[in-house]
C-alpha cells in the first residue's frame, strides 16, 4: 500500500456500467442493503465519523474501526479543499504534509485508491463532505464502489457556504440525483442521505425535516430509490423521538411508495460535556433516542468531542457504547406516548405549513430559491447570504426547541400561538442582551444539565 502522492491527472473514470459491475463483484452489501436489513431486524445500524488526509492512515483507521467495533457502515469524511473543488490545493497539501488536511481528498487520491479502501473492509462506505457542488466527487465515489453519499442542494450549501447561489447548488445536486437514478436503473441503488442537521445548533425539528422533505422530493423525481433522512438530536427526548417517527409519516405523505426511506439520527452535535462520564452518558442517551424513535442508523459521537478531532480509540469506544442500544434487555424502557404523540402532531403540522406551498408550484427548484429569497424558507444561524436567518429558536422550560421568532415562515396563527405559549414560561425577552444570554444558555444545554462550566477545555 503506497502513500505516495497520486499523479497530477487522475486516471479516466470508468463508465457507470463498469462501476456497477465492480460493486457487484466486491462481494459485500451496499449501504442500502445494510439499512434495509437493520430495519427488518429491528436494530440500529451504527456508523462513526472519520477521515484523514493520508491514504495509508485512512486505510489503517478504517481497518482498526472495523476490527475493534464492527460498525455497519464506515465513513470517508472529505477535506475542505475538495468540498470547494480546490483540487490543486488538496494536492499541494498532500505534497507538503497530509496532516494539514481535515479529511480524505478522494478526488485527488483517485478512484483506484478509493477501491483500495473499499476492498480493505467488509462494511460499505459512505462519503460525507459538505460540498455545494459534488458532481466530480460523486462520480469518483461511485467509481470507488462507494454506495452511500450524503448531502443536498440546500443542506450542503446554506450551512457551509457564504456566497454560493442556491440556483448553482440545486442544479449541481440535481445532476447527482439524476446519476443516482441512472445507476438505479442499472441495478445499483445508492443510498442518498440528506443532511437535515443543517447548522447543528438549536435546529427546530420542523425546519430540519422540511428541508429534508424538499430535497427528498427533488431526489425522488430524478430517480433516487433509497433516501436516508438524517435528523440532529436536539436534546429533548420526546421531541427527538417524535421527529424520528415523523420521517416515515412524511415519506408516506410526500414521496412515492416505491422509495425506501430510512430515519437516521446524528448524536448531539452541539457543545459536548468535557467530563468523560458525562459525555458517555450523552452518547448512550442519544443511542436510546435512536432506538425508541425507530431510526435505521445512528451516527455516533465520542467522549473527546469537546477537545477536537477524536482519536481512533475514542471512536471505537463511542461505537461500542452506542451499540448497547441494540440490547434486548432494554425492551422495558417506555416513554410518555401521549407527549410523543402531541410533539409528532405539532411537527407534522409545522412541516406541512412550510413545504406544501413550495410543493404546489410547477418547479420545486425555482420555488425553493424564491422561498429562501423572501424568507418563506429559512434556517437559523446560516453562513449564507442566500438565507435570511431571521428564524430565532429557543428552548422551552423543558428543553424542547421552539420558535421564539419564526421570521417569515408561513406558519398559521395556531402554530405561532402554540410556540409563544410554550416559551412564555422561559421569560424570553426581545432585548438583544437578554436574547444572546438566553441563546448561549440554550446552546450550552448539556453543560448546564451536568453542571459543567462553559469555559474552553484545556
XYZ file of C-alpha atoms in Angstrom:
458
model
C 0.000 0.000 0.000
C 1.655 3.201 -1.204
C 1.105 6.619 0.360
C 2.904 8.465 -2.430
C 1.120 11.476 -3.880
C -1.015 10.310 -6.816
C -0.439 11.594 -10.380
C -1.473 15.158 -11.179
C -4.006 13.884 -13.706
C -6.098 11.045 -12.209
C -6.867 8.043 -14.422
C -10.022 8.336 -16.512
C -13.158 7.406 -14.625
C -14.728 4.062 -15.513
C -18.140 4.049 -17.169
C -21.250 3.704 -14.984
C -21.666 0.135 -16.274
C -18.110 -0.705 -15.226
C -18.673 0.811 -11.771
C -21.883 -1.181 -11.302
C -20.045 -4.364 -12.291
C -17.261 -3.554 -9.800
C -19.714 -3.118 -6.922
C -21.349 -6.441 -7.784
C -18.049 -8.300 -7.705
C -16.948 -6.685 -4.418
C -18.840 -9.366 -2.541
C -20.251 -7.164 0.200
C -23.636 -5.495 0.744
C -24.398 -1.974 -0.351
C -25.293 0.676 2.222
C -28.945 0.468 1.122
C -28.936 -3.279 1.751
C -27.368 -2.826 5.195
C -30.010 -0.265 6.167
C -32.835 -2.465 4.880
C -31.512 -5.459 6.826
C -31.089 -3.442 10.033
C -34.629 -2.102 9.904
C -36.040 -5.548 9.088
C -34.216 -6.965 12.108
C -35.377 -4.149 14.400
C -31.863 -2.990 15.216
C -29.922 0.240 14.686
C -27.048 0.277 12.205
C -24.037 2.165 13.572
C -21.651 4.479 11.748
C -18.726 6.599 13.011
C -17.381 9.831 11.566
C -13.785 9.564 10.350
C -11.455 10.985 7.731
C -7.726 11.785 7.449
C -5.631 13.049 4.541
C -3.101 10.241 4.251
C -4.168 7.211 2.219
C -2.173 4.814 4.396
C -3.569 6.300 7.600
C -7.121 6.271 6.213
C -6.725 2.592 5.404
C -5.434 1.859 8.897
C -8.208 3.891 10.507
C -10.953 2.040 8.645
C -9.432 -1.348 9.410
C -8.977 -0.540 13.106
C -12.566 0.684 13.472
C -13.890 -2.443 11.783
C -11.652 -4.817 13.709
C -12.470 -3.437 17.130
C -16.032 -2.058 16.836
C -17.615 -3.704 13.767
C -19.672 -0.706 12.570
C -22.323 -1.446 9.980
C -21.240 1.387 7.666
C -17.901 3.207 7.564
C -17.227 6.808 6.599
C -14.909 8.753 4.357
C -15.104 12.336 5.575
C -13.785 14.597 2.816
C -11.383 17.520 3.323
C -12.382 21.181 2.976
C -10.371 21.826 -0.213
C -12.141 19.013 -2.050
C -15.530 20.183 -0.775
C -14.935 23.506 -2.539
C -13.392 21.905 -5.660
C -9.940 23.278 -4.788
C -8.275 20.111 -6.006
C -4.915 21.790 -6.632
C -4.881 22.947 -3.010
C -5.646 19.442 -1.799
C -2.814 18.048 -3.882
C -0.409 20.718 -2.630
C -1.297 19.841 0.957
C -0.604 16.168 0.265
C 2.793 17.131 -1.141
C 3.632 19.225 1.939
C 2.057 17.289 4.791
C -1.142 15.248 4.659
C -1.817 16.130 8.303
C -2.781 19.628 7.107
C -5.964 18.149 5.601
C -9.101 17.809 7.715
C -10.360 14.830 5.748
C -9.615 12.438 2.897
C -9.162 14.115 -0.536
C -10.813 11.363 -2.557
C -10.771 13.171 -5.912
C -7.038 13.834 -5.561
C -6.199 10.324 -4.393
C -8.379 8.974 -7.190
C -10.903 6.202 -7.641
C -8.316 3.430 -7.710
C -7.253 4.291 -4.168
C -10.930 4.585 -3.282
C -11.289 0.984 -4.371
C -8.321 0.015 -2.196
C -10.142 1.446 0.819
C -13.331 -0.347 -0.169
C -11.560 -3.680 -0.504
C -9.813 -3.281 2.869
C -13.031 -3.576 4.906
C -16.209 -5.628 4.789
C -18.583 -2.762 5.657
C -19.880 -0.468 2.882
C -18.590 3.096 2.783
C -20.356 6.452 2.789
C -18.879 9.777 1.696
C -19.585 12.764 3.985
C -18.363 16.141 2.873
C -20.279 19.450 2.780
C -19.908 20.425 -0.861
C -22.413 22.644 -2.691
C -21.213 21.117 -5.984
C -20.299 17.469 -5.517
C -20.572 16.189 -9.074
C -16.958 15.096 -9.595
C -16.728 13.845 -6.013
C -19.860 11.747 -6.561
C -18.552 10.274 -9.814
C -15.263 9.409 -8.095
C -17.158 7.852 -5.180
C -19.236 5.645 -7.463
C -16.120 4.596 -9.371
C -14.615 3.681 -5.979
C -17.567 1.401 -5.281
C -18.937 3.663 -2.525
C -22.683 3.136 -2.165
C -23.839 5.958 0.111
C -23.459 9.692 -0.485
C -24.518 12.484 1.845
C -25.799 15.966 1.078
C -28.210 18.068 -0.928
C -28.595 21.340 -2.781
C -29.888 23.166 0.308
C -28.323 21.323 3.233
C -24.803 21.268 1.768
C -24.883 24.910 0.743
C -26.578 27.221 3.231
C -24.969 25.890 6.433
C -21.469 25.873 4.916
C -21.019 28.436 2.146
C -21.347 32.197 2.171
C -21.653 33.131 -1.483
C -22.835 30.106 -3.478
C -26.226 30.873 -5.078
C -28.921 28.304 -4.433
C -29.514 28.039 -8.172
C -25.984 26.671 -8.584
C -26.081 24.151 -5.748
C -29.592 22.940 -6.598
C -28.583 22.431 -10.234
C -25.403 20.551 -9.288
C -27.213 18.252 -6.874
C -29.972 17.670 -9.410
C -27.277 16.149 -11.637
C -26.019 13.994 -8.752
C -29.540 12.709 -8.127
C -30.065 12.071 -11.844
C -26.883 9.981 -11.886
C -28.259 8.051 -8.918
C -31.413 7.442 -10.926
C -29.363 6.141 -13.850
C -27.421 3.805 -11.553
C -30.655 2.523 -10.011
C -31.946 1.653 -13.459
C -28.706 -0.286 -13.990
C -29.328 -2.205 -10.774
C -27.176 -0.252 -8.274
C -29.129 1.621 -5.606
C -27.116 4.405 -3.988
C -28.280 5.488 -0.534
C -28.721 9.281 -0.682
C -28.501 10.630 2.846
C -29.941 14.121 3.395
C -28.179 16.387 5.874
C -31.108 17.549 7.992
C -28.581 18.510 10.662
C -28.138 21.872 8.876
C -26.288 24.295 11.187
C -26.483 21.746 14.052
C -27.262 24.427 16.651
C -30.804 24.718 18.051
C -32.382 23.475 14.825
C -36.181 23.233 15.275
C -37.323 19.750 14.205
C -39.779 21.053 11.627
C -37.072 23.126 9.892
C -34.767 20.114 9.682
C -37.489 17.847 8.368
C -38.976 20.407 5.979
C -35.630 20.914 4.235
C -35.180 17.149 4.014
C -38.675 16.705 2.568
C -37.925 19.212 -0.197
C -34.572 17.599 -1.007
C -36.171 14.133 -0.887
C -38.976 15.083 -3.268
C -36.442 16.585 -5.684
C -34.227 13.488 -5.445
C -37.118 11.077 -5.967
C -38.200 12.948 -9.095
C -34.700 12.356 -10.522
C -34.897 8.612 -9.862
C -33.263 8.155 -6.433
C -34.629 4.949 -4.873
C -33.152 4.978 -1.348
C -33.246 8.104 0.815
C -31.942 8.462 4.364
C -33.322 11.442 6.254
C -30.819 12.465 8.911
C -32.094 14.369 11.939
C -29.905 16.095 14.579
C -30.573 15.181 18.203
C -31.896 18.348 19.814
C -31.796 17.273 23.450
C -35.455 16.800 24.421
C -36.215 13.078 24.494
C -39.878 13.056 23.463
C -39.409 15.762 20.836
C -36.463 13.916 19.273
C -38.309 10.590 19.289
C -41.309 12.274 17.669
C -39.099 13.834 14.982
C -37.642 10.441 14.062
C -41.108 8.896 13.979
C -42.257 11.755 11.751
C -39.876 10.661 8.983
C -41.852 7.612 7.768
C -45.073 9.605 8.107
C -43.665 12.386 5.940
C -42.359 9.851 3.423
C -45.826 8.326 3.137
C -47.322 11.784 2.644
C -44.896 13.287 0.126
C -42.914 10.509 -1.608
C -43.813 7.669 -3.982
C -44.467 4.308 -2.335
C -41.528 2.591 -4.063
C -38.900 4.863 -2.438
C -37.214 3.250 0.547
C -36.791 5.856 3.290
C -34.722 5.490 6.452
C -34.608 7.643 9.577
C -31.082 8.479 10.742
C -30.078 10.165 13.989
C -26.955 12.283 14.402
C -25.998 12.145 18.048
C -25.890 15.587 19.674
C -23.775 17.958 17.583
C -23.831 20.936 19.936
C -21.493 21.763 22.820
C -20.424 18.446 24.348
C -19.576 17.869 28.025
C -15.874 17.743 28.868
C -16.002 15.100 31.592
C -15.746 11.646 30.033
C -18.508 10.178 32.195
C -20.870 13.000 31.210
C -20.007 12.655 27.533
C -20.626 8.918 27.672
C -23.965 9.485 29.371
C -24.921 11.727 26.471
C -23.752 9.147 23.902
C -25.923 6.441 25.456
C -28.821 8.887 25.784
C -28.638 9.594 22.050
C -28.499 5.894 21.241
C -31.692 5.344 23.227
C -33.374 8.181 21.311
C -32.471 6.374 18.088
C -33.864 3.077 19.388
C -37.164 4.478 20.631
C -37.554 6.717 17.582
C -37.206 3.772 15.215
C -34.072 5.004 13.469
C -32.428 2.701 10.935
C -28.977 4.202 11.615
C -27.114 6.168 14.267
C -24.125 8.447 13.592
C -22.054 8.165 16.752
C -20.077 10.594 18.882
C -17.116 10.187 21.243
C -16.059 11.321 24.712
C -13.436 13.586 23.087
C -15.915 15.809 21.201
C -15.212 18.801 23.474
C -11.498 18.602 22.731
C -11.339 18.436 18.941
C -10.965 15.575 16.464
C -11.288 12.268 18.345
C -8.660 9.550 18.078
C -9.311 6.002 16.908
C -9.698 4.596 20.424
C -12.359 7.165 21.294
C -14.244 6.357 18.087
C -14.156 2.655 18.902
C -15.368 3.246 22.460
C -18.163 5.524 21.213
C -19.360 2.865 18.789
C -19.274 0.133 21.417
C -21.192 2.274 23.889
C -23.837 3.266 21.342
C -24.258 -0.369 20.343
C -25.777 -1.061 23.786
C -28.968 0.494 22.444
C -29.494 -2.736 20.496
C -29.589 -4.832 23.667
C -32.828 -6.820 24.192
C -32.527 -6.052 27.905
C -33.705 -2.500 27.189
C -37.141 -3.556 25.982
C -38.611 -2.418 29.304
C -37.954 1.280 28.554
C -41.164 3.185 27.892
C -41.982 6.772 27.005
C -44.782 9.200 27.661
C -46.518 8.235 24.424
C -49.147 10.939 24.832
C -46.402 13.572 24.913
C -44.652 11.977 21.939
C -47.951 11.951 20.068
C -48.515 15.667 20.692
C -44.986 16.504 19.557
C -45.462 14.364 16.453
C -48.729 16.126 15.612
C -47.108 19.554 16.012
C -44.065 18.622 13.916
C -46.163 17.231 11.066
C -48.370 20.326 11.087
C -45.409 22.723 11.033
C -43.647 20.805 8.248
C -46.823 20.845 6.146
C -47.196 24.597 6.554
C -43.588 25.106 5.409
C -43.329 22.698 2.473
C -46.766 22.431 0.901
C -46.792 25.928 -0.656
C -43.439 25.088 -2.277
C -44.511 21.654 -3.495
C -47.700 23.091 -5.005
C -45.727 25.004 -7.646
C -44.674 23.904 -11.122
C -40.896 23.806 -10.478
C -39.726 22.877 -6.997
C -36.151 24.055 -7.682
C -37.151 27.584 -8.703
C -39.646 27.835 -5.861
C -37.072 26.766 -3.272
C -34.815 29.591 -4.445
C -37.693 32.100 -4.409
C -38.914 30.971 -0.998
C -35.482 31.440 0.580
C -35.216 34.875 -1.024
C -38.347 36.108 0.729
C -37.988 34.099 3.939
C -40.781 31.565 3.437
C -37.956 29.047 3.740
C -35.200 29.816 6.212
C -32.714 28.210 8.585
C -31.290 29.723 11.757
C -27.668 30.850 12.000
C -26.905 30.248 8.315
C -23.493 31.116 6.901
C -25.054 32.014 3.548
C -26.206 35.352 2.219
C -28.944 33.393 0.414
C -30.798 32.614 3.639
C -32.272 35.366 5.753
C -31.552 33.632 9.085
C -34.459 35.504 10.629
C -35.702 32.419 12.466
C -34.758 32.590 16.150
C -35.121 29.314 18.073
C -35.183 28.986 21.855
C -35.569 26.169 24.313
C -38.769 25.931 26.311
C -38.550 25.335 30.043
C -38.434 21.554 29.497
C -35.658 21.768 26.885
C -37.770 21.350 23.743
C -36.737 23.593 20.836
C -39.408 26.102 19.774
C -39.668 29.238 17.639
C -39.138 32.475 19.531
C -39.402 34.252 16.171
C -40.392 32.252 13.055
C -39.406 35.107 10.759
C -41.391 34.900 7.523
C -42.076 31.167 7.703
C -45.693 30.655 6.546
C -46.987 29.472 9.895
C -50.624 29.650 10.836
C -51.778 31.734 13.792
C -52.375 28.484 15.666
C -48.766 27.407 15.198
C -47.420 30.804 16.207
C -49.571 30.894 19.349
C -48.503 27.389 20.327
C -44.818 28.304 20.151
C -45.375 31.561 22.016
C -47.274 29.788 24.771
C -44.613 27.130 25.176
C -41.876 29.757 25.525
C -43.828 32.054 27.842
C -42.546 30.290 30.946
C -38.913 30.919 29.951
C -39.381 34.690 30.071
C -37.785 35.008 26.627
C -37.447 38.715 26.068
C -36.792 40.713 22.920
C -33.894 42.801 24.233
C -30.749 41.807 22.365
C -28.688 41.295 25.531
C -31.281 39.024 27.121
C -31.711 37.151 23.863
C -27.979 36.496 23.442
C -27.714 35.349 27.050
C -30.670 33.030 26.608
C -29.394 31.595 23.333
C -25.970 30.987 24.869
C -27.584 29.081 27.720
C -29.663 27.074 25.255
C -26.580 26.178 23.200
C -24.782 25.061 26.389
C -27.795 22.950 27.324
C -25.996 19.739 28.252
C -23.230 21.587 30.068
C -25.990 23.018 32.237
C -27.563 19.587 32.716
C -24.267 18.191 34.009
C -23.272 21.331 35.917
C -20.151 21.908 33.823
C -18.627 25.313 33.171
C -18.801 26.566 29.571
C -15.132 27.607 29.790
C -12.946 26.314 26.971
C -11.433 22.866 27.699
C -7.733 22.573 28.353
